[in-house]
mmCIF file of C-alpha atoms and ligand atoms in Angstrom:
data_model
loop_
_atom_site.group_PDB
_atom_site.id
_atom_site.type_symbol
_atom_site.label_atom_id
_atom_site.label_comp_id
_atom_site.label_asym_id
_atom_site.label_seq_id
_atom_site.Cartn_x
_atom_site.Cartn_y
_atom_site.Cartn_z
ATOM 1 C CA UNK A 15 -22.037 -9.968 23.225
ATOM 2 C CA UNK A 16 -19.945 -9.795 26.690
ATOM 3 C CA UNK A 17 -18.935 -6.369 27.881
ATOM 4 C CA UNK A 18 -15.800 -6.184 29.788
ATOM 5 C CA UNK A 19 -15.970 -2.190 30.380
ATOM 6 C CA UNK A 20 -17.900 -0.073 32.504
ATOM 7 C CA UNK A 21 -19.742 3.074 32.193
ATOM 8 C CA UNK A 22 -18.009 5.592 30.065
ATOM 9 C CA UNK A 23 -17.559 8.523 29.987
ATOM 10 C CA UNK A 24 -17.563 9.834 26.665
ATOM 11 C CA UNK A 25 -16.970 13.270 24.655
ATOM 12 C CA UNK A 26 -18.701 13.776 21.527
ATOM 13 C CA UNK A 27 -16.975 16.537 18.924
ATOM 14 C CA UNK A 28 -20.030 17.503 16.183
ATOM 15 C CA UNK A 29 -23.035 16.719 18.450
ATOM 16 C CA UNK A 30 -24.594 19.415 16.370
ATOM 17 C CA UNK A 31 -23.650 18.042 13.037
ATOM 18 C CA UNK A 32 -25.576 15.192 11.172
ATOM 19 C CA UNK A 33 -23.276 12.152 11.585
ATOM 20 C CA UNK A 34 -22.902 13.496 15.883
ATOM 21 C CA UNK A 35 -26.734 13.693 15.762
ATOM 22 C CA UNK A 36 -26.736 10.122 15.281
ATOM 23 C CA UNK A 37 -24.306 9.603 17.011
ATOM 24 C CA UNK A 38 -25.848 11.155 20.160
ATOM 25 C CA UNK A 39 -29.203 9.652 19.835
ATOM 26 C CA UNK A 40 -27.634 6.349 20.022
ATOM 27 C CA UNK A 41 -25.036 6.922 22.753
ATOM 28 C CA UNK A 42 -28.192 8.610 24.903
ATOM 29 C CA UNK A 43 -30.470 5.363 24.015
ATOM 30 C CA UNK A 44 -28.183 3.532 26.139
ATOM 31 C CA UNK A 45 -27.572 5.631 29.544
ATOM 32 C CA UNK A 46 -26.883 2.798 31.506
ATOM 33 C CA UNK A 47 -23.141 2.644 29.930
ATOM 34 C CA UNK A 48 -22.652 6.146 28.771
ATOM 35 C CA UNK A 49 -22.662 9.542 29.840
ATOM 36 C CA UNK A 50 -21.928 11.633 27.192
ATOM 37 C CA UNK A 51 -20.660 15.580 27.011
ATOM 38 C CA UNK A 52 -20.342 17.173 24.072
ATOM 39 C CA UNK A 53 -16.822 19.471 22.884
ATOM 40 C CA UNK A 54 -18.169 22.539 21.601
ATOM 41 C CA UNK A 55 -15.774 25.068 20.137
ATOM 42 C CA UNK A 56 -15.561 29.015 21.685
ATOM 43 C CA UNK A 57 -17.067 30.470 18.137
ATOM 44 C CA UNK A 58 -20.330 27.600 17.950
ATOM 45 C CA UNK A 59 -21.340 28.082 21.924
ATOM 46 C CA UNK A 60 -23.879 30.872 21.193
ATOM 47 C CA UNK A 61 -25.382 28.616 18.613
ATOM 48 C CA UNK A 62 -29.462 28.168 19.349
ATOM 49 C CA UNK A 63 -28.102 24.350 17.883
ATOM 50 C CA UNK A 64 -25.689 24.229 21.011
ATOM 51 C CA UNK A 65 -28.338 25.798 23.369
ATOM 52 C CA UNK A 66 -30.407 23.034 22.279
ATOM 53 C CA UNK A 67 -27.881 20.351 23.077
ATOM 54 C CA UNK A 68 -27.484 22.365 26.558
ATOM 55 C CA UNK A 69 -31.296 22.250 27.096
ATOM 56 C CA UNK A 70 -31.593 18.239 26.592
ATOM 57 C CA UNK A 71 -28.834 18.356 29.853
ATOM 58 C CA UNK A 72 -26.212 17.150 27.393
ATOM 59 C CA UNK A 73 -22.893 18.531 29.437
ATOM 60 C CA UNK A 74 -20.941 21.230 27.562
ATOM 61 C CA UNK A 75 -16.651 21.004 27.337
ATOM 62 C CA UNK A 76 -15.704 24.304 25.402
ATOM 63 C CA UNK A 77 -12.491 23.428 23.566
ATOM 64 C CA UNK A 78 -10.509 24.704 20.667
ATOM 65 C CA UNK A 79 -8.890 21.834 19.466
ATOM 66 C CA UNK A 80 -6.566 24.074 17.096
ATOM 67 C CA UNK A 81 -5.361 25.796 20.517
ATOM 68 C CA UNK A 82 -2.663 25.353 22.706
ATOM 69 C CA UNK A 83 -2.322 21.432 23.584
ATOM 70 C CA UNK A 84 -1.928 21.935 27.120
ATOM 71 C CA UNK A 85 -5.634 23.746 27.281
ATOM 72 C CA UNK A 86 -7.151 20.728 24.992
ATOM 73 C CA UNK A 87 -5.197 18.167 27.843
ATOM 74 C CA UNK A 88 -7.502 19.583 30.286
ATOM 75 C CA UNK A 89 -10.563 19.715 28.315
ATOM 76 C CA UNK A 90 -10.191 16.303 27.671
ATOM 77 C CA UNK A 91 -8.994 15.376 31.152
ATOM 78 C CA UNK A 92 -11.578 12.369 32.706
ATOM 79 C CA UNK A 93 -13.220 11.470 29.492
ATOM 80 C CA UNK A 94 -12.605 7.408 28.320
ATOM 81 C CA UNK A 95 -13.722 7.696 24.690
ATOM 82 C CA UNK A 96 -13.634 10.651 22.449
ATOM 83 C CA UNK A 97 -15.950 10.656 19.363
ATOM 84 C CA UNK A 98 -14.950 13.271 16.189
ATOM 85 C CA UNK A 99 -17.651 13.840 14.013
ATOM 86 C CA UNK A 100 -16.109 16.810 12.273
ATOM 87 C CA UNK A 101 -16.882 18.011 8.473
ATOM 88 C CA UNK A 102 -14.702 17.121 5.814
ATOM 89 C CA UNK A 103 -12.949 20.355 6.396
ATOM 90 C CA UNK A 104 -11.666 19.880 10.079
ATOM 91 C CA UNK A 105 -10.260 15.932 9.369
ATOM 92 C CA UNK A 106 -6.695 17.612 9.509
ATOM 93 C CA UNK A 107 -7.197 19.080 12.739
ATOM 94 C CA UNK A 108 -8.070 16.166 14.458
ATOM 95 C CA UNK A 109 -4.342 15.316 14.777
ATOM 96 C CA UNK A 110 -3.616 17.555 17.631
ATOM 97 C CA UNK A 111 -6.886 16.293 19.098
ATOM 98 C CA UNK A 112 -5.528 12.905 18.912
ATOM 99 C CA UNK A 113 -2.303 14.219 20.711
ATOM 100 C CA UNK A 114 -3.926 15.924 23.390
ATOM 101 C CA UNK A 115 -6.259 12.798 24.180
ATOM 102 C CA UNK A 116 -2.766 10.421 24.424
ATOM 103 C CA UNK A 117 -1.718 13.251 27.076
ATOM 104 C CA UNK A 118 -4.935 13.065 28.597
ATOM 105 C CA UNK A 119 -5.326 9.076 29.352
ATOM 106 C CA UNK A 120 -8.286 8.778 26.652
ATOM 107 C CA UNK A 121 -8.941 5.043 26.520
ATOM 108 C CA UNK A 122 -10.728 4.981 23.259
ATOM 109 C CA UNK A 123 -10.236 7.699 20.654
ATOM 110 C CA UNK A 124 -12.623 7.042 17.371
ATOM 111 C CA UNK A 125 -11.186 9.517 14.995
ATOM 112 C CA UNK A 126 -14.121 11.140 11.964
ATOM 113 C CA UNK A 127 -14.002 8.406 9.271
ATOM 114 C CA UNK A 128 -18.073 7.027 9.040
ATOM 115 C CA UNK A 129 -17.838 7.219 5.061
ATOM 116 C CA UNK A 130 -17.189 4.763 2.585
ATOM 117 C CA UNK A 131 -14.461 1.738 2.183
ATOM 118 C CA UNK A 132 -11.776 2.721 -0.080
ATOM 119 C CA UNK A 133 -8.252 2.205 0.698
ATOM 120 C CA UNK A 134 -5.347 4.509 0.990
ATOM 121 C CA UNK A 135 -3.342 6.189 -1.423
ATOM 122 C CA UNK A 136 -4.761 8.625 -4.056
ATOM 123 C CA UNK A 137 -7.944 7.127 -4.624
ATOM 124 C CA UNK A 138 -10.355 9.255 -2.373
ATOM 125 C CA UNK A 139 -8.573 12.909 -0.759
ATOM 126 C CA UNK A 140 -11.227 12.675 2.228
ATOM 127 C CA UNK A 141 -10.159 8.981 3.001
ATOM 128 C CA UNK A 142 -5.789 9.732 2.598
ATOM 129 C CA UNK A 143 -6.586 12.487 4.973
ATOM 130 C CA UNK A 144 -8.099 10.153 7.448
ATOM 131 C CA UNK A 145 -5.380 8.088 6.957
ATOM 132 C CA UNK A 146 -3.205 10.685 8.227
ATOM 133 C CA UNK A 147 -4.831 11.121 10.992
ATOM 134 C CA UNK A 148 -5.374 7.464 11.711
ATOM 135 C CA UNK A 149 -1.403 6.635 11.382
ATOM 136 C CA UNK A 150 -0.678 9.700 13.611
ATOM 137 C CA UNK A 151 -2.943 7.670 16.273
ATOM 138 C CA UNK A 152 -0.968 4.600 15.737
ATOM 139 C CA UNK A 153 2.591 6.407 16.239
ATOM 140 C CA UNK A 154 1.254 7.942 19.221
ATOM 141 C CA UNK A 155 -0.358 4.151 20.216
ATOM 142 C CA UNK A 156 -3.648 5.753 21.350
ATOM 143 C CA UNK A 157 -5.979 3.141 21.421
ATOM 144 C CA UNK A 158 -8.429 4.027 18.859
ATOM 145 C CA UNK A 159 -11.483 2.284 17.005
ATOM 146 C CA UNK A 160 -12.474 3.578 13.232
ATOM 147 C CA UNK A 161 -15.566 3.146 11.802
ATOM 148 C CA UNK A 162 -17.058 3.475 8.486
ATOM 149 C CA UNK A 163 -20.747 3.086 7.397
ATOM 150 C CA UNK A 164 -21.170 2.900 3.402
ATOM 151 C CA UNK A 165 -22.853 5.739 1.409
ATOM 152 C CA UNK A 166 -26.376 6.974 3.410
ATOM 153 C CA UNK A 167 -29.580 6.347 2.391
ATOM 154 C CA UNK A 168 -30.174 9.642 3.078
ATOM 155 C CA UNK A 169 -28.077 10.846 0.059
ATOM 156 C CA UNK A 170 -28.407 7.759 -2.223
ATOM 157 C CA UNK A 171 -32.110 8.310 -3.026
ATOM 158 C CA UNK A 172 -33.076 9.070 -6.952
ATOM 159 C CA UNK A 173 -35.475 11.979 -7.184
ATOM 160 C CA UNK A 174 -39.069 11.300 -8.621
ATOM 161 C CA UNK A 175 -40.710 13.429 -11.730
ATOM 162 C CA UNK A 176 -43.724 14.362 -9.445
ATOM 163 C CA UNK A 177 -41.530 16.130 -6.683
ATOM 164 C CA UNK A 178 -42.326 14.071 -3.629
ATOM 165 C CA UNK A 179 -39.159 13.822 -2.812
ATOM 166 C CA UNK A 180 -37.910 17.194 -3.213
ATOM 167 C CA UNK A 181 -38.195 18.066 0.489
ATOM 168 C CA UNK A 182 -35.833 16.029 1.461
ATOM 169 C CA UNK A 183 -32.992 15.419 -1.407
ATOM 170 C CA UNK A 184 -29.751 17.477 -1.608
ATOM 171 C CA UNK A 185 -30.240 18.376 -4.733
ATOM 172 C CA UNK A 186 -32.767 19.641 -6.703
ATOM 173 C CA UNK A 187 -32.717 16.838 -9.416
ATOM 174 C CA UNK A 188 -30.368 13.758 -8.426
ATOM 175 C CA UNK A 189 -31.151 11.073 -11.520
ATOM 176 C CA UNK A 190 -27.323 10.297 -12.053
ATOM 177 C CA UNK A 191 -26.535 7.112 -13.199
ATOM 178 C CA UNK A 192 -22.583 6.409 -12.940
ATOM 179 C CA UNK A 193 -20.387 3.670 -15.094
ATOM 180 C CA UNK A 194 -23.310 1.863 -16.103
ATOM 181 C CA UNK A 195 -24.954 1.834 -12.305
ATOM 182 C CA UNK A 196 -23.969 -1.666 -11.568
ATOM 183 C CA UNK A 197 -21.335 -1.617 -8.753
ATOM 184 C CA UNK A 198 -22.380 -2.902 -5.520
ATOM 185 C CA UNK A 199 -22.283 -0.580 -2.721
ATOM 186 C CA UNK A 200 -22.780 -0.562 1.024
ATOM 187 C CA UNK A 201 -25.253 1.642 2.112
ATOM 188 C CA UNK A 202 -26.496 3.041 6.046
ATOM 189 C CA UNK A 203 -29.547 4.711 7.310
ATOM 190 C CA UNK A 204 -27.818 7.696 8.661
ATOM 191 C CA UNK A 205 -30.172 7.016 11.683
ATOM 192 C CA UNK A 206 -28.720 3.914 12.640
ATOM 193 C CA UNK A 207 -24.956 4.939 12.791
ATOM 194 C CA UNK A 208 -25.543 6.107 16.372
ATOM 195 C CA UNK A 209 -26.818 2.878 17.343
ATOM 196 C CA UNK A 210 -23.743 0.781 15.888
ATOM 197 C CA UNK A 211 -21.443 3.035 16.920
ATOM 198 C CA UNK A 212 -22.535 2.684 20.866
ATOM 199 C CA UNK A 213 -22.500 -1.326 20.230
ATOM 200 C CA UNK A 214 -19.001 -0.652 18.884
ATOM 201 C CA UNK A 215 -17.198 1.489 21.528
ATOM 202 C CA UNK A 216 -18.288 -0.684 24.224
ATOM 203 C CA UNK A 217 -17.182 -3.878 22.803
ATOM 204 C CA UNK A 218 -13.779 -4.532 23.808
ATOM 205 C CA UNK A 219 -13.415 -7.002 20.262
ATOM 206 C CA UNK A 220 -13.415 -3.482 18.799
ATOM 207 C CA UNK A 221 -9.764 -2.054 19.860
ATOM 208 C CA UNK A 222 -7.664 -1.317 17.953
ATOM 209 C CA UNK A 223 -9.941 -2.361 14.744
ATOM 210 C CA UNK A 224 -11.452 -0.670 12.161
ATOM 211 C CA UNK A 225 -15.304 -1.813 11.390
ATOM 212 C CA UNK A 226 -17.567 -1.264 9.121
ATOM 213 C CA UNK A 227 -21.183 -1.369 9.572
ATOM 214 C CA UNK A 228 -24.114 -1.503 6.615
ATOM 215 C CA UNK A 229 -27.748 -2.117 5.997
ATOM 216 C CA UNK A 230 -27.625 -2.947 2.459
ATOM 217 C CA UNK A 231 -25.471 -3.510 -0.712
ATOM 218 C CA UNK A 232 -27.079 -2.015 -4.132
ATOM 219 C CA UNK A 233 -26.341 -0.825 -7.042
ATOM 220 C CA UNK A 234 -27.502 1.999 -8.496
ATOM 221 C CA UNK A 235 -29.350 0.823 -10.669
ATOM 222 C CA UNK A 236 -30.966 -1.575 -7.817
ATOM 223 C CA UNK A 237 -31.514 1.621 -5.817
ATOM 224 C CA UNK A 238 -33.598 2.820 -9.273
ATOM 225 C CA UNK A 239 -36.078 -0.110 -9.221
ATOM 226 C CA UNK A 240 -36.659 0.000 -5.744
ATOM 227 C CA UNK A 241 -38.064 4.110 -5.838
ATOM 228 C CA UNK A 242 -39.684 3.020 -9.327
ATOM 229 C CA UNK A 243 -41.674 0.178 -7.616
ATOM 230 C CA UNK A 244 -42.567 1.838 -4.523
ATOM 231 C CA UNK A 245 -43.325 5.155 -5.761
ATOM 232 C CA UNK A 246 -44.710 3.848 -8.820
ATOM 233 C CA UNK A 247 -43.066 6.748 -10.811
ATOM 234 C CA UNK A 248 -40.819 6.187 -13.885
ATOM 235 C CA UNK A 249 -37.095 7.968 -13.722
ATOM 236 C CA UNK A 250 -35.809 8.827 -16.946
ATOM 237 C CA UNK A 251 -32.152 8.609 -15.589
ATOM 238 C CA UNK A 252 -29.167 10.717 -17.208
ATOM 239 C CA UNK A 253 -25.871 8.557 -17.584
ATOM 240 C CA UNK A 254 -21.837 9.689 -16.549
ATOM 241 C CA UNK A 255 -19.055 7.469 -18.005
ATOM 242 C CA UNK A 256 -16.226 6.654 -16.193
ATOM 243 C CA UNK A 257 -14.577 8.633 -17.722
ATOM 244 C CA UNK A 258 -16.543 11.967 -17.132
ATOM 245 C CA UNK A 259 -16.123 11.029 -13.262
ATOM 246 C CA UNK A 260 -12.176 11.040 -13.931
ATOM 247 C CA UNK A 261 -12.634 14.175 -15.931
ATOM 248 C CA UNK A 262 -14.530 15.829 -12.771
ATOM 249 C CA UNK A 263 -11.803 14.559 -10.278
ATOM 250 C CA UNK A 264 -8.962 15.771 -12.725
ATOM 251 C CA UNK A 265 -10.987 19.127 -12.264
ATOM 252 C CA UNK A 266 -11.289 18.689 -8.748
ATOM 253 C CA UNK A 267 -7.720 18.506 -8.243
ATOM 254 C CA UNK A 268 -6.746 21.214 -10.023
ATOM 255 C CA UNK A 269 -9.201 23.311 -8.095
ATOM 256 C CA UNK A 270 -7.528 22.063 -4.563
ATOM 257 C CA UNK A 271 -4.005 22.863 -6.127
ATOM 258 C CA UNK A 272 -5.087 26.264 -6.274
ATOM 259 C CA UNK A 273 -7.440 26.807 -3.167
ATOM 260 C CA UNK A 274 -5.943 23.597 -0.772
ATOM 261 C CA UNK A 275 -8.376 25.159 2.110
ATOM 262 C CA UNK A 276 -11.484 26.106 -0.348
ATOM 263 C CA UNK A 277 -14.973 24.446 0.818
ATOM 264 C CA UNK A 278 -16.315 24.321 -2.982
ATOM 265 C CA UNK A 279 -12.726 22.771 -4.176
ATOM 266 C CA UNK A 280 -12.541 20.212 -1.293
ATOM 267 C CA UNK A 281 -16.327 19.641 -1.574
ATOM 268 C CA UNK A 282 -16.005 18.932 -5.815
ATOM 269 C CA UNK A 283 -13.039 16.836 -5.070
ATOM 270 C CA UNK A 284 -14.568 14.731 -2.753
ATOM 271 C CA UNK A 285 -17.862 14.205 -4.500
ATOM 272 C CA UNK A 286 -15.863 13.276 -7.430
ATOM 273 C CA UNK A 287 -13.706 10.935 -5.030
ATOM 274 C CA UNK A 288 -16.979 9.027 -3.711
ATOM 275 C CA UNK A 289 -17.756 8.669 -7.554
ATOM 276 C CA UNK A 290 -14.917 6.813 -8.555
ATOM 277 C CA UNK A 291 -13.879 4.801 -5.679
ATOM 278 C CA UNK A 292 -17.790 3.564 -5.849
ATOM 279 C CA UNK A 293 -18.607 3.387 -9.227
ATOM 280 C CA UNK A 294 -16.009 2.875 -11.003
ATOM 281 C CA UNK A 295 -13.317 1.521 -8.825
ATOM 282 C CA UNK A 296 -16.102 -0.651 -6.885
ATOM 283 C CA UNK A 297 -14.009 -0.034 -3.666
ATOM 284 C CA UNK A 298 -17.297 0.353 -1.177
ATOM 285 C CA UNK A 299 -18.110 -3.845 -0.506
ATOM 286 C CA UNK A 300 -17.461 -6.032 2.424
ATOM 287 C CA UNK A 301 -14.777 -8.079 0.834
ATOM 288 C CA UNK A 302 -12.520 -4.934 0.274
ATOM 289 C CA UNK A 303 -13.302 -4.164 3.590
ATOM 290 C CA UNK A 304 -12.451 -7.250 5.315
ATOM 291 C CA UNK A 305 -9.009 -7.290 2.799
ATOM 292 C CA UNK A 306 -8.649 -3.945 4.219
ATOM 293 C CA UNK A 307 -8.452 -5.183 7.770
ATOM 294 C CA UNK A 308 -11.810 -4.425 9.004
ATOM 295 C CA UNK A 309 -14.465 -6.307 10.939
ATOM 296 C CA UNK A 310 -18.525 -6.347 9.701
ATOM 297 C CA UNK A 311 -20.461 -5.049 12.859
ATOM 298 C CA UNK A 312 -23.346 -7.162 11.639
ATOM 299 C CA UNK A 313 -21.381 -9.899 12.095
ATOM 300 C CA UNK A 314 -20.330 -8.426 15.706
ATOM 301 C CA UNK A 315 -24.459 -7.301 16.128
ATOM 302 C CA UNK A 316 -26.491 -9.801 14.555
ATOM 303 C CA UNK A 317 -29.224 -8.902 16.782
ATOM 304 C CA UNK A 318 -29.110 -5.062 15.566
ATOM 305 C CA UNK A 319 -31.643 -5.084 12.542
ATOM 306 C CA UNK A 320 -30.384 -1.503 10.707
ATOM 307 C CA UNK A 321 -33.031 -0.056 8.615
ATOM 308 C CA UNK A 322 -33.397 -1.338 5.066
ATOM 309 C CA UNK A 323 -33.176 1.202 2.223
ATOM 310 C CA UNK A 324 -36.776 -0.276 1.268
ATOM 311 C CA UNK A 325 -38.235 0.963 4.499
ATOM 312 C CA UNK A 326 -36.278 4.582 3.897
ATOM 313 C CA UNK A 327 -37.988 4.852 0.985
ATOM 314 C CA UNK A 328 -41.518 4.506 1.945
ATOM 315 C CA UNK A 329 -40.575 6.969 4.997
ATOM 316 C CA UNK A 330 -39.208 9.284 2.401
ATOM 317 C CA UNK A 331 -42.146 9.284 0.620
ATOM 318 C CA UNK A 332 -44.759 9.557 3.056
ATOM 319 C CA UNK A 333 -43.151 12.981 3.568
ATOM 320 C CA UNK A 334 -41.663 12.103 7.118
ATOM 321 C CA UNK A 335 -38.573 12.687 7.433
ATOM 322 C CA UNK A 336 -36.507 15.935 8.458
ATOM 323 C CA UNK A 337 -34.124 18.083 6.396
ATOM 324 C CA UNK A 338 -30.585 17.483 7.047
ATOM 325 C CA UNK A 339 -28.174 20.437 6.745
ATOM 326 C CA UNK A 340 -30.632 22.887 7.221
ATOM 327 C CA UNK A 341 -31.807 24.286 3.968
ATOM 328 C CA UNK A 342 -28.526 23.688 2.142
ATOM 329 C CA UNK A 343 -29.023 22.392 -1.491
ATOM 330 C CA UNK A 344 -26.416 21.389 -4.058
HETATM 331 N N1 LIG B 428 -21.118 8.038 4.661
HETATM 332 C C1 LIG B 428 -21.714 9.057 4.079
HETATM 333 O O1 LIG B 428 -22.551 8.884 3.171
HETATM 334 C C2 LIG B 428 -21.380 10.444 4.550
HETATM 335 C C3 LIG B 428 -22.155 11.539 4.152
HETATM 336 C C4 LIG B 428 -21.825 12.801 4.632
HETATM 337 C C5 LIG B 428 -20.744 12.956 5.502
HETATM 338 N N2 LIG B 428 -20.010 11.862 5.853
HETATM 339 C C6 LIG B 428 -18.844 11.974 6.756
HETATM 340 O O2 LIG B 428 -19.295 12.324 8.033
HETATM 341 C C7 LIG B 428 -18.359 13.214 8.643
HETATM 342 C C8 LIG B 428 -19.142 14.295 9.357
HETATM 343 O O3 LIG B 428 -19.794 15.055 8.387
HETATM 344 P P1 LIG B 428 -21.216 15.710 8.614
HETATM 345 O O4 LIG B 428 -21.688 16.092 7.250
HETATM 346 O O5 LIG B 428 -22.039 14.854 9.493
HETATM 347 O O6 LIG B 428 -20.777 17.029 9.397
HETATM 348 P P2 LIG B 428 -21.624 18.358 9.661
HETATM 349 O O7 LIG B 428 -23.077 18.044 9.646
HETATM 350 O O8 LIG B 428 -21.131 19.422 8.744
HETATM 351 O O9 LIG B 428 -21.202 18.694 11.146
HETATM 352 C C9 LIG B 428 -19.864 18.930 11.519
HETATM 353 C C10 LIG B 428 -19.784 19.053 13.023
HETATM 354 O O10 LIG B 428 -18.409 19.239 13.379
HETATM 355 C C11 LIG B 428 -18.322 20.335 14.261
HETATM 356 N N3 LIG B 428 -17.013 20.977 14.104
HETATM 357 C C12 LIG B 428 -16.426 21.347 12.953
HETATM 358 N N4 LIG B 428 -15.216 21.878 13.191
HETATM 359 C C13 LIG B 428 -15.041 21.841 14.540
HETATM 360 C C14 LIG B 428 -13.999 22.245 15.400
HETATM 361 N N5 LIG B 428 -12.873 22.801 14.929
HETATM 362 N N6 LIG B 428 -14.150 22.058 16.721
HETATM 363 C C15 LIG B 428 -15.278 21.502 17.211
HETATM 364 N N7 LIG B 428 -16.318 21.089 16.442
HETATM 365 C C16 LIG B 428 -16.191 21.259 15.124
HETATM 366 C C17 LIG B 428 -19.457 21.265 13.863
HETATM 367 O O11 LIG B 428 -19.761 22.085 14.943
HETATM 368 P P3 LIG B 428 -20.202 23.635 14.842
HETATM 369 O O12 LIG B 428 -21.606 23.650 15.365
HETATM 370 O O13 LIG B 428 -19.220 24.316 15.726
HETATM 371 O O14 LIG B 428 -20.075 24.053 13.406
HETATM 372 C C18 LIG B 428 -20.569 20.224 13.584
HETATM 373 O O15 LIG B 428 -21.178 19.826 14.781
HETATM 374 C C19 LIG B 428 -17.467 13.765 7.531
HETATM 375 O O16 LIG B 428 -16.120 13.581 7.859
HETATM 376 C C20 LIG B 428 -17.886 13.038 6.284
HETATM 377 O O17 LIG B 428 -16.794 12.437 5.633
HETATM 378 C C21 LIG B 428 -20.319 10.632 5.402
#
C-alpha cells in the first residue's frame, strides 16, 4: 500500500472504553505515523482508567464535547484525525463534535460506527443514529472515514455446560440460537480493530469511504460446531423465531417511546436491533456491504492476517483472555 500522508496527529475519544482500547493499541503499534492524545471528558479525568492512560505517556485533551463549541474548537485545534469511540449512548453527541472539528481544520474525522452492516432506515436504532451523525458530516463536508467491523468474537461465543467459559462471556448462559442459526455473518476479533483501523486512517484510498473490515463469516450455527469440536463439549442450544426477535424489538420500542434517554431501553432495543438485522434480515455480509457503498479492508490489507474465530476459541478456553467491561454481566 502507498502512503501519501505524514505523521498524524491524532485524538482518540473512548481510549478507556473497549472498542478505543483497540483502537489505541493499534494506533501506538505504529509510532512512526501516529502520535496519539486521548479526549477525556472533565467528569472521567480522576478515573484510575484515565490515570492509567496518563501513566503509559498517552497525552491528555480534557474536553466536553456537549460544551460550548468554541471551547471544543480549541481542544481540537492541531489534531489531523479524530477517532470517536463513544457508547451507544453518546452517538448523538458526536454531532457537535463533528462541528467543532470542521471549525478546527480536522483532516480526517472517523465518527463511532465499528458495529455491524445494516443499512439505514428503521432497521437497527444504533445504526439510523449513526446515520445522523454521518449525514451531518457530509453537510458540513468534513472529510471523514467510517468503519464497521461485524459482530466480535468476543460476544459471539456459545457458552459450554462445564463453565470454562464463564469468565469471560457477557452473560451467564448465552446458548441462543436465532431464525434457525443459518445467516452468514461477519465477525472481528475485537483485538484486531485497532490494527485495521491504523491501516485505514492512513490510507488516503480511505476518504471519504466507508469500510468494513472482518475475520470471518459464520453462522450461528457454524459458530456452534466450532466450540463443540474444540472444546469437545455438547451445547444443548435453546431456539428464538423470528418472530420472538420482532416481538422483543416491538418491546424495545415501546420502552424507548417512554424513556428515549434510558440505558436498559436503548440497550434492549439495540440488542434486539443486532438480532434482526443479523438473523433474520441477514443484513451483516460483504455483498450488502459493498451494495451499501463500502470497501473490504482485506481487500485494501491483504497482508493483515486478523485473528480467526478458531484461534479465539482455543484462547478463550485456555482461560487467557481478560474481562471486558469490567465485571458487568447481562
Ligand atoms: N461490533 C460489535 O460487536 C460491537 C460490540 C460492542 C460495541 N460496539 C460499538 O462500539 C462502540 C463503542 O462501544 P464500547 O462498548 O466499546 O464503549 P465503552 O466500552 O462503553 O466505552 C465508551 C467510551 O466512550 C467514552 N465516552 C462516553 N461518553 C463520552 C463523552 N461524552 N465524552 C468523552 N468520552 C466519552 C467513555 O469514557 P469515560 O471513561 O469518560 O466513561 C469510554 O471511554 C459503540 O458505539 C457500539 O455500537 C460494537
Amino acid at each position: 500500500m502507498t502512503t501519501t500522508l505524514g505523521k498524524q496527529r491524532v485524538l482518540l475519544l473512548g481510549a478507556t472504553g473497549e472498542t478505543g482500547k483497540s483502537i489505541l493499541q493499534g494506533l501506538l503499534e505504529d509510532r512512526e505515523s501516529f502520535d496519539v492524545e486521548a479526549l477525556v471528558r472533565p467528569s472521567s479525568v480522576d478515573k484510575p482508567k484515565v490515570k492509567a492512560l496518563a501513566d503509559r505517556g498517552i497525552k491528555l485533551r480534557i474536553g466536553d464535547i456537549q460544551g460550548p463549541t468554541d471551547a471544543l474548537v480549541k481542544t481540537l485545534t492541531g489534531i489531523d484525525v479524530v477517532i470517536s469511540a463513544i457508547d451507544i449512548m453518546g452517538v448523538l453527541a458526536q454531532i457537535d463534535l463533528a462541528t467543532a472539528a470542521q471549525k478546527a481544520g480536522v483532516k480526517r474525522f472517523v465518527p463511532c460506527s465499528f458495529m455491524t452492516i445494516a443499512p439505514p432506515g428503521g432497521v437497527m436504532s444504533l445504526r439510523d443514529q449513526k446515520n445522523e451523525v454521518e449525514q451531518h458530516i457530509r453537510k458540513l463536508y468534513l472529510p471523514y472515514t467510517s468503519i464497521d467491523v461485524g459482530y466480535w468474537h468476543q460476544i459471539s461465543f456459545p457458552t459450554i455446560p462445564s463453565g470454562r467459559v464463564n469468565y469471560f462471556s457477557m452473560f451467564e448462559t448465552n446458548v441462543q440460537i436465532f431464525n434457525g442459526g443459518t445467516m452468514p455473518t461477519m465477525m472481528s476479533d475485537l483485538r484486531d480493530v485497532g490494527p485495521f483501523v491504523a491501516r485505514i486512517i492512513k490510507d488516503p484510498r480511505t476518504l471519504n469511504k466507508s469500510v468494513f473490515a472482518w475475520s470471518d463469516i459464520l453462522s450461528q450455527n457454524e459458530i456452534f460446531e466450532i466450540m463443540e469440536s474444540i472444546s469437545g463439549e455438547k451445547i444443548q442450544p435453546t431456539y428464538t423465531s423470528a418472530e420472538e426477535i420482532t416481538a422483543t424489538r416491538e418491546q424495545g420500542a415501546a420502552g424507548l417511546a417512554a424513556d428515549p434517554k434510558g440505558y436498559i431501553a436503548t440497550a434492549v432495543k439495540s440488542q434486539a436491533d443486532y438480532k434482526y438485522s443479523m438473523y433474520v434480515r441477514g443484513d451483516n455480509t460483504p455483498e450488502h456491504g459493498k451494495y451499501l457503498g463500502y470497501l473490504d479492508a482485506r481487500e485494501l490489507y491483504p497482508d493483515f492476517k486478523p485473528r480467526g474465530f478458531k484461534e479465539f476459541v482455543k484462547e478463550l478456553l485456555d482461560g487467557k483472555l481478560e474481562k471486558m467491561y469490567g465485571d458487568l454481566r447481562l
